[in-house]
Amino acid sequence: MDKVTKYRQIICNFLTQQGKIMPLGETIESETIFDEKLALLRRSRWDRYLLIHLGWNGQKRIYSVLLHLEIKDDRVWIQENNTDISVSEILLEKGVNREDIILGLKPAFVRQYTGFGVA
Amino acid sequence: MDKVTKYRQIICNFLTQQGKIMPLGETIESETIFDEKLALLRRSRWDRYLLIHLGWNGQKRIYSVLLHLEIKDDRVWIQENNTDISVSEILLEKGVNREDIILGLKPAFVRQYTGFGVA
């Protein structure tokens, strides 16, 4: 299995698993959104993976992107994390190379000091 | 062309067009995310379409879901709209039936009074 196929599986499994943890409230849904098609059309490897909670808490609208990961140029970008989980630690544990993890949530000039990848 | 194929094209064209309007600042990217694969796996028609702006304004992280539409049970759901565009008006103009548009941003009990679809 090539590296990107493995990364793709790791991310899909992780988000699917996280998506099974039900949000508070029966009227809030957990949605995984995996866009792998655009990558094929563009003939580049740019996949996007999101986990979103949306619905209603009484009359209050709930909409929150919990996690947003991407595979871009064979590397895994963490673009959004509204959980208490360290996604980079989980990716490392599951077998993503440290230099292939890009902390998109940190400004570009900081990334060289994080021990993780630099774009 | 069947109804859902038409709706899919309308939504993809609309978000792609909106995605070409560049966000303020060169370091902010506009991303369209189309998930149509999950629908096939689930053998149901549940497609998700998002437009996201993400990047940096200096050292400030920018992350915003501008638009989130879905096709669920042959109907078009508007799940998020952080623009000044009336998405329902545009969908109507492009040929989506009024009763097939669900204003997901309104509480369910209000939808019967909107003139649009009820889930």
PDB file of C-alpha atoms in Angstrom:
ATOM      1  CA  MET A   1       0.000   0.000   0.000  1.00  0.00           C
ATOM      2  CA  ASP A   2       1.471   3.352  -0.939  1.00  0.00           C
ATOM      3  CA  LYS A   3       1.903   6.104   1.631  1.00  0.00           C
ATOM      4  CA  VAL A   4      -1.008   8.279   0.573  1.00  0.00           C
ATOM      5  CA  THR A   5      -3.448   5.354   0.460  1.00  0.00           C
ATOM      6  CA  LYS A   6      -2.394   4.531   4.017  1.00  0.00           C
ATOM      7  CA  TYR A   7      -2.786   8.156   5.144  1.00  0.00           C
ATOM      8  CA  ARG A   8      -6.211   8.308   3.528  1.00  0.00           C
ATOM      9  CA  GLN A   9      -7.329   5.201   5.439  1.00  0.00           C
ATOM     10  CA  ILE A  10      -5.952   6.520   8.719  1.00  0.00           C
ATOM     11  CA  ILE A  11      -7.827   9.820   8.339  1.00  0.00           C
ATOM     12  CA  CYS A  12     -11.101   8.216   7.189  1.00  0.00           C
ATOM     13  CA  ASN A  13     -11.036   5.726  10.050  1.00  0.00           C
ATOM     14  CA  PHE A  14     -10.236   8.428  12.588  1.00  0.00           C
ATOM     15  CA  LEU A  15     -13.018  10.787  11.467  1.00  0.00           C
ATOM     16  CA  THR A  16     -15.545   7.971  11.080  1.00  0.00           C
ATOM     17  CA  GLN A  17     -14.741   6.823  14.615  1.00  0.00           C
ATOM     18  CA  GLN A  18     -15.005  10.372  15.968  1.00  0.00           C
ATOM     19  CA  GLY A  19     -18.266  10.801  14.064  1.00  0.00           C
ATOM     20  CA  LYS A  20     -19.763   7.881  15.982  1.00  0.00           C
ATOM     21  CA  ILE A  21     -19.357   9.758  19.248  1.00  0.00           C
ATOM     22  CA  MET A  22     -22.779  11.300  19.410  1.00  0.00           C
ATOM     23  CA  PRO A  23     -23.049  15.017  19.980  1.00  0.00           C
ATOM     24  CA  LEU A  24     -25.047  16.247  22.951  1.00  0.00           C
ATOM     25  CA  GLY A  25     -28.716  16.460  22.059  1.00  0.00           C
ATOM     26  CA  GLU A  26     -30.755  14.212  19.839  1.00  0.00           C
ATOM     27  CA  THR A  27     -31.393  16.942  17.318  1.00  0.00           C
ATOM     28  CA  ILE A  28     -27.716  17.467  16.530  1.00  0.00           C
ATOM     29  CA  GLU A  29     -26.231  15.326  13.782  1.00  0.00           C
ATOM     30  CA  SER A  30     -22.657  14.315  13.245  1.00  0.00           C
ATOM     31  CA  GLU A  31     -21.581  14.351   9.581  1.00  0.00           C
ATOM     32  CA  THR A  32     -18.382  13.174   7.956  1.00  0.00           C
ATOM     33  CA  ILE A  33     -17.587  14.798   4.622  1.00  0.00           C
ATOM     34  CA  PHE A  34     -14.894  13.197   2.481  1.00  0.00           C
ATOM     35  CA  ASP A  35     -14.000  14.836  -0.824  1.00  0.00           C
ATOM     36  CA  GLU A  36     -11.636  12.629  -2.776  1.00  0.00           C
ATOM     37  CA  LYS A  37     -13.176  13.181  -6.181  1.00  0.00           C
ATOM     38  CA  LEU A  38     -11.831  16.629  -6.869  1.00  0.00           C
ATOM     39  CA  ALA A  39      -8.324  15.254  -6.419  1.00  0.00           C
ATOM     40  CA  LEU A  40      -8.889  12.813  -9.273  1.00  0.00           C
ATOM     41  CA  LEU A  41     -10.312  15.502 -11.552  1.00  0.00           C
ATOM     42  CA  ARG A  42      -7.370  17.766 -10.877  1.00  0.00           C
ATOM     43  CA  ARG A  43      -4.991  14.833 -11.241  1.00  0.00           C
ATOM     44  CA  SER A  44      -3.370  15.931  -8.029  1.00  0.00           C
ATOM     45  CA  ARG A  45      -3.692  14.507  -4.555  1.00  0.00           C
ATOM     46  CA  TRP A  46      -5.779  16.992  -2.700  1.00  0.00           C
ATOM     47  CA  ASP A  47      -8.335  15.309  -0.489  1.00  0.00           C
ATOM     48  CA  ARG A  48     -10.427  16.994   2.176  1.00  0.00           C
ATOM     49  CA  TYR A  49     -11.909  15.341   5.258  1.00  0.00           C
ATOM     50  CA  LEU A  50     -14.287  17.074   7.627  1.00  0.00           C
ATOM     51  CA  LEU A  51     -16.330  16.218  10.670  1.00  0.00           C
ATOM     52  CA  ILE A  52     -19.200  18.597  11.344  1.00  0.00           C
ATOM     53  CA  HIS A  53     -21.855  18.796  14.043  1.00  0.00           C
ATOM     54  CA  LEU A  54     -25.061  20.475  12.953  1.00  0.00           C
ATOM     55  CA  GLY A  55     -28.644  20.730  14.087  1.00  0.00           C
ATOM     56  CA  TRP A  56     -30.615  22.400  16.831  1.00  0.00           C
ATOM     57  CA  ASN A  57     -30.354  22.909  20.538  1.00  0.00           C
ATOM     58  CA  GLY A  58     -33.954  23.947  21.106  1.00  0.00           C
ATOM     59  CA  GLN A  59     -34.340  26.964  18.812  1.00  0.00           C
ATOM     60  CA  LYS A  60     -30.629  27.689  18.701  1.00  0.00           C
ATOM     61  CA  ARG A  61     -28.815  26.655  15.525  1.00  0.00           C
ATOM     62  CA  ILE A  62     -25.721  24.510  16.069  1.00  0.00           C
ATOM     63  CA  TYR A  63     -23.095  24.408  13.351  1.00  0.00           C
ATOM     64  CA  SER A  64     -19.517  23.528  14.117  1.00  0.00           C
ATOM     65  CA  VAL A  65     -16.631  22.151  12.077  1.00  0.00           C
ATOM     66  CA  LEU A  66     -14.971  19.842  14.608  1.00  0.00           C
ATOM     67  CA  LEU A  67     -12.160  18.574  12.426  1.00  0.00           C
ATOM     68  CA  HIS A  68     -10.826  19.426   8.985  1.00  0.00           C
ATOM     69  CA  LEU A  69      -7.873  17.494   7.590  1.00  0.00           C
ATOM     70  CA  GLU A  70      -6.421  17.484   4.093  1.00  0.00           C
ATOM     71  CA  ILE A  71      -3.984  15.479   2.067  1.00  0.00           C
ATOM     72  CA  LYS A  72      -2.087  17.854  -0.167  1.00  0.00           C
ATOM     73  CA  ASP A  73       1.120  16.944  -2.011  1.00  0.00           C
ATOM     74  CA  ASP A  74       1.304  13.654  -0.060  1.00  0.00           C
ATOM     75  CA  ARG A  75       1.206  15.420   3.286  1.00  0.00           C
ATOM     76  CA  VAL A  76      -1.476  15.611   5.934  1.00  0.00           C
ATOM     77  CA  TRP A  77      -2.629  19.113   6.836  1.00  0.00           C
ATOM     78  CA  ILE A  78      -4.553  19.814  10.032  1.00  0.00           C
ATOM     79  CA  GLN A  79      -6.733  22.782   9.047  1.00  0.00           C
ATOM     80  CA  GLU A  80      -9.246  22.929  11.880  1.00  0.00           C
ATOM     81  CA  ASN A  81      -9.574  21.280  15.282  1.00  0.00           C
ATOM     82  CA  ASN A  82     -12.376  22.250  17.640  1.00  0.00           C
ATOM     83  CA  THR A  83     -11.932  19.194  19.831  1.00  0.00           C
ATOM     84  CA  ASP A  84      -9.714  18.453  22.804  1.00  0.00           C
ATOM     85  CA  ILE A  85      -7.937  15.715  20.853  1.00  0.00           C
ATOM     86  CA  SER A  86      -4.340  16.107  19.709  1.00  0.00           C
ATOM     87  CA  VAL A  87      -4.788  15.121  16.088  1.00  0.00           C
ATOM     88  CA  SER A  88      -1.060  15.241  15.362  1.00  0.00           C
ATOM     89  CA  GLU A  89      -0.376  12.759  18.194  1.00  0.00           C
ATOM     90  CA  ILE A  90      -3.051  10.410  16.859  1.00  0.00           C
ATOM     91  CA  LEU A  91      -1.712  10.640  13.314  1.00  0.00           C
ATOM     92  CA  LEU A  92       1.786   9.816  14.576  1.00  0.00           C
ATOM     93  CA  GLU A  93       0.493   6.829  16.559  1.00  0.00           C
ATOM     94  CA  LYS A  94      -1.362   5.496  13.525  1.00  0.00           C
ATOM     95  CA  GLY A  95       1.720   5.676  11.360  1.00  0.00           C
ATOM     96  CA  VAL A  96       1.867   9.060   9.620  1.00  0.00           C
ATOM     97  CA  ASN A  97       5.474  10.263   9.363  1.00  0.00           C
ATOM     98  CA  ARG A  98       6.251  13.281  11.539  1.00  0.00           C
ATOM     99  CA  GLU A  99       7.564  15.316   8.589  1.00  0.00           C
ATOM    100  CA  ASP A 100       4.362  14.596   6.639  1.00  0.00           C
ATOM    101  CA  ILE A 101       2.150  16.287   9.244  1.00  0.00           C
ATOM    102  CA  ILE A 102       1.652  20.005   8.668  1.00  0.00           C
ATOM    103  CA  LEU A 103       0.139  22.026  11.487  1.00  0.00           C
ATOM    104  CA  GLY A 104      -2.023  24.281   9.324  1.00  0.00           C
ATOM    105  CA  LEU A 105      -3.333  25.911  12.494  1.00  0.00           C
ATOM    106  CA  LYS A 106       0.087  27.420  13.197  1.00  0.00           C
ATOM    107  CA  PRO A 107       1.351  30.362  11.142  1.00  0.00           C
ATOM    108  CA  ALA A 108       3.776  29.213   8.433  1.00  0.00           C
ATOM    109  CA  PHE A 109       6.830  30.853   9.994  1.00  0.00           C
ATOM    110  CA  VAL A 110       6.238  28.979  13.286  1.00  0.00           C
ATOM    111  CA  ARG A 111       6.060  25.523  11.724  1.00  0.00           C
ATOM    112  CA  GLN A 112       9.833  25.059  11.511  1.00  0.00           C
ATOM    113  CA  TYR A 113       9.947  25.132  15.328  1.00  0.00           C
ATOM    114  CA  THR A 114       7.155  22.586  15.889  1.00  0.00           C
ATOM    115  CA  GLY A 115       9.090  19.432  15.048  1.00  0.00           C
ATOM    116  CA  PHE A 116       6.446  18.682  12.421  1.00  0.00           C
ATOM    117  CA  GLY A 117       6.495  19.203   8.678  1.00  0.00           C
ATOM    118  CA  VAL A 118       7.066  22.471   6.852  1.00  0.00           C
ATOM    119  CA  ALA A 119       5.049  22.983   3.682  1.00  0.00           C
TER     120      ALA A 119
ATOM    121  CA  MET B   1     -31.621  14.583 -17.090  1.00  0.00           C
ATOM    122  CA  ASP B   2     -33.232  13.552 -13.825  1.00  0.00           C
ATOM    123  CA  LYS B   3     -34.076  16.063 -11.152  1.00  0.00           C
ATOM    124  CA  VAL B   4     -31.266  15.244  -8.743  1.00  0.00           C
ATOM    125  CA  THR B   5     -28.600  15.306 -11.464  1.00  0.00           C
ATOM    126  CA  LYS B   6     -29.866  18.764 -12.402  1.00  0.00           C
ATOM    127  CA  TYR B   7     -29.826  19.931  -8.767  1.00  0.00           C
ATOM    128  CA  ARG B   8     -26.310  18.596  -8.344  1.00  0.00           C
ATOM    129  CA  GLN B   9     -25.118  20.559 -11.378  1.00  0.00           C
ATOM    130  CA  ILE B  10     -26.833  23.733 -10.193  1.00  0.00           C
ATOM    131  CA  ILE B  11     -25.185  23.507  -6.761  1.00  0.00           C
ATOM    132  CA  CYS B  12     -21.725  22.601  -8.095  1.00  0.00           C
ATOM    133  CA  ASN B  13     -21.817  25.440 -10.620  1.00  0.00           C
ATOM    134  CA  PHE B  14     -23.016  27.920  -8.010  1.00  0.00           C
ATOM    135  CA  LEU B  15     -20.339  27.018  -5.432  1.00  0.00           C
ATOM    136  CA  THR B  16     -17.577  26.816  -8.052  1.00  0.00           C
ATOM    137  CA  GLN B  17     -18.560  30.272  -9.288  1.00  0.00           C
ATOM    138  CA  GLN B  18     -18.660  31.657  -5.744  1.00  0.00           C
ATOM    139  CA  GLY B  19     -15.306  29.988  -5.058  1.00  0.00           C
ATOM    140  CA  LYS B  20     -13.736  32.004  -7.870  1.00  0.00           C
ATOM    141  CA  ILE B  21     -14.521  35.243  -6.050  1.00  0.00           C
ATOM    142  CA  MET B  22     -11.238  35.659  -4.277  1.00  0.00           C
ATOM    143  CA  PRO B  23     -11.305  36.282  -0.553  1.00  0.00           C
ATOM    144  CA  LEU B  24      -9.625  39.406   0.770  1.00  0.00           C
ATOM    145  CA  GLY B  25      -5.919  38.809   1.276  1.00  0.00           C
ATOM    146  CA  GLU B  26      -3.568  36.719  -0.787  1.00  0.00           C
ATOM    147  CA  THR B  27      -2.944  34.262   2.014  1.00  0.00           C
ATOM    148  CA  ILE B  28      -6.591  33.208   2.276  1.00  0.00           C
ATOM    149  CA  GLU B  29      -7.695  30.348   0.060  1.00  0.00           C
ATOM    150  CA  SER B  30     -11.138  29.526  -1.209  1.00  0.00           C
ATOM    151  CA  GLU B  31     -11.943  25.798  -1.216  1.00  0.00           C
ATOM    152  CA  THR B  32     -14.913  23.926  -2.609  1.00  0.00           C
ATOM    153  CA  ILE B  33     -15.578  20.550  -1.022  1.00  0.00           C
ATOM    154  CA  PHE B  34     -17.965  18.217  -2.822  1.00  0.00           C
ATOM    155  CA  ASP B  35     -18.732  14.860  -1.215  1.00  0.00           C
ATOM    156  CA  GLU B  36     -20.764  12.726  -3.581  1.00  0.00           C
ATOM    157  CA  LYS B  37     -19.003   9.459  -2.893  1.00  0.00           C
ATOM    158  CA  LEU B  38     -20.572   8.683   0.444  1.00  0.00           C
ATOM    159  CA  ALA B  39     -23.963   8.836  -1.229  1.00  0.00           C
ATOM    160  CA  LEU B  40     -22.991   6.015  -3.564  1.00  0.00           C
ATOM    161  CA  LEU B  41     -21.638   3.874  -0.741  1.00  0.00           C
ATOM    162  CA  ARG B  42     -24.768   4.392   1.284  1.00  0.00           C
ATOM    163  CA  ARG B  43     -26.877   3.822  -1.811  1.00  0.00           C
ATOM    164  CA  SER B  44     -28.840   6.886  -0.883  1.00  0.00           C
ATOM    165  CA  ARG B  45     -28.652  10.365  -2.295  1.00  0.00           C
ATOM    166  CA  TRP B  46     -26.924  12.370   0.335  1.00  0.00           C
ATOM    167  CA  ASP B  47     -24.424  14.768  -1.163  1.00  0.00           C
ATOM    168  CA  ARG B  48     -22.675  17.574   0.644  1.00  0.00           C
ATOM    169  CA  TYR B  49     -21.300  20.751  -0.918  1.00  0.00           C
ATOM    170  CA  LEU B  50     -19.257  23.317   0.970  1.00  0.00           C
ATOM    171  CA  LEU B  51     -17.383  26.491   0.232  1.00  0.00           C
ATOM    172  CA  ILE B  52     -14.761  27.381   2.823  1.00  0.00           C
ATOM    173  CA  HIS B  53     -12.328  30.273   3.189  1.00  0.00           C
ATOM    174  CA  LEU B  54      -9.189  29.456   5.111  1.00  0.00           C
ATOM    175  CA  GLY B  55      -5.740  30.880   5.621  1.00  0.00           C
ATOM    176  CA  TRP B  56      -4.096  33.744   7.406  1.00  0.00           C
ATOM    177  CA  ASN B  57      -4.666  37.436   7.851  1.00  0.00           C
ATOM    178  CA  GLY B  58      -1.216  38.280   9.168  1.00  0.00           C
ATOM    179  CA  GLN B  59      -0.887  36.036  12.220  1.00  0.00           C
ATOM    180  CA  LYS B  60      -4.636  35.648  12.650  1.00  0.00           C
ATOM    181  CA  ARG B  61      -6.111  32.341  11.522  1.00  0.00           C
ATOM    182  CA  ILE B  62      -9.070  32.635   9.143  1.00  0.00           C
ATOM    183  CA  TYR B  63     -11.486  29.719   8.883  1.00  0.00           C
ATOM    184  CA  SER B  64     -15.041  30.204   7.738  1.00  0.00           C
ATOM    185  CA  VAL B  65     -17.644  27.945   6.172  1.00  0.00           C
ATOM    186  CA  LEU B  66     -19.308  30.325   3.706  1.00  0.00           C
ATOM    187  CA  LEU B  67     -21.851  27.933   2.253  1.00  0.00           C
ATOM    188  CA  HIS B  68     -22.974  24.413   3.042  1.00  0.00           C
ATOM    189  CA  LEU B  69     -25.663  22.784   0.906  1.00  0.00           C
ATOM    190  CA  GLU B  70     -26.838  19.198   0.819  1.00  0.00           C
ATOM    191  CA  ILE B  71     -28.955  16.983  -1.351  1.00  0.00           C
ATOM    192  CA  LYS B  72     -30.852  14.610   0.905  1.00  0.00           C
ATOM    193  CA  ASP B  73     -33.835  12.536  -0.234  1.00  0.00           C
ATOM    194  CA  ASP B  74     -33.922  14.448  -3.559  1.00  0.00           C
ATOM    195  CA  ARG B  75     -34.193  17.800  -1.814  1.00  0.00           C
ATOM    196  CA  VAL B  76     -31.747  20.647  -1.442  1.00  0.00           C
ATOM    197  CA  TRP B  77     -30.941  21.655   2.125  1.00  0.00           C
ATOM    198  CA  ILE B  78     -29.322  24.984   2.938  1.00  0.00           C
ATOM    199  CA  GLN B  79     -27.306  24.188   6.076  1.00  0.00           C
ATOM    200  CA  GLU B  80     -25.028  27.215   6.376  1.00  0.00           C
ATOM    201  CA  ASN B  81     -24.837  30.609   4.730  1.00  0.00           C
ATOM    202  CA  ASN B  82     -22.306  33.170   5.886  1.00  0.00           C
ATOM    203  CA  THR B  83     -22.674  35.312   2.786  1.00  0.00           C
ATOM    204  CA  ASP B  84     -25.057  38.112   1.855  1.00  0.00           C
ATOM    205  CA  ILE B  85     -26.458  36.009  -1.002  1.00  0.00           C
ATOM    206  CA  SER B  86     -29.977  34.609  -0.868  1.00  0.00           C
ATOM    207  CA  VAL B  87     -29.195  31.021  -1.785  1.00  0.00           C
ATOM    208  CA  SER B  88     -32.856  30.014  -1.932  1.00  0.00           C
ATOM    209  CA  GLU B  89     -33.558  32.781  -4.497  1.00  0.00           C
ATOM    210  CA  ILE B  90     -30.629  31.649  -6.622  1.00  0.00           C
ATOM    211  CA  LEU B  91     -31.708  27.988  -6.456  1.00  0.00           C
ATOM    212  CA  LEU B  92     -35.221  28.996  -7.548  1.00  0.00           C
ATOM    213  CA  GLU B  93     -33.867  31.051 -10.458  1.00  0.00           C
ATOM    214  CA  LYS B  94     -31.674  28.169 -11.609  1.00  0.00           C
ATOM    215  CA  GLY B  95     -34.585  25.756 -11.636  1.00  0.00           C
ATOM    216  CA  VAL B  96     -34.866  24.042  -8.259  1.00  0.00           C
ATOM    217  CA  ASN B  97     -38.526  23.512  -7.313  1.00  0.00           C
ATOM    218  CA  ARG B  98     -39.684  25.635  -4.395  1.00  0.00           C
ATOM    219  CA  GLU B  99     -40.910  22.609  -2.450  1.00  0.00           C
ATOM    220  CA  ASP B 100     -37.534  20.912  -2.899  1.00  0.00           C
ATOM    221  CA  ILE B 101     -35.665  23.674  -1.075  1.00  0.00           C
ATOM    222  CA  ILE B 102     -35.391  23.171   2.681  1.00  0.00           C
ATOM    223  CA  LEU B 103     -34.250  26.105   4.777  1.00  0.00           C
ATOM    224  CA  GLY B 104     -32.128  24.110   7.209  1.00  0.00           C
ATOM    225  CA  LEU B 105     -31.175  27.377   8.901  1.00  0.00           C
ATOM    226  CA  LYS B 106     -34.751  27.830  10.163  1.00  0.00           C
ATOM    227  CA  PRO B 107     -36.063  25.691  13.030  1.00  0.00           C
ATOM    228  CA  ALA B 108     -38.162  22.797  11.726  1.00  0.00           C
ATOM    229  CA  PHE B 109     -41.462  24.139  13.108  1.00  0.00           C
ATOM    230  CA  VAL B 110     -40.983  27.450  11.270  1.00  0.00           C
ATOM    231  CA  ARG B 111     -40.429  25.886   7.834  1.00  0.00           C
ATOM    232  CA  GLN B 112     -44.118  25.390   7.101  1.00  0.00           C
ATOM    233  CA  TYR B 113     -44.527  29.189   7.115  1.00  0.00           C
ATOM    234  CA  THR B 114     -41.598  29.938   4.775  1.00  0.00           C
ATOM    235  CA  GLY B 115     -43.222  28.952   1.497  1.00  0.00           C
ATOM    236  CA  PHE B 116     -40.357  26.541   0.974  1.00  0.00           C
ATOM    237  CA  GLY B 117     -40.167  22.795   1.521  1.00  0.00           C
ATOM    238  CA  VAL B 118     -40.839  20.943   4.753  1.00  0.00           C
ATOM    239  CA  ALA B 119     -38.630  17.931   5.437  1.00  0.00           C
TER     240      ALA B 119
END
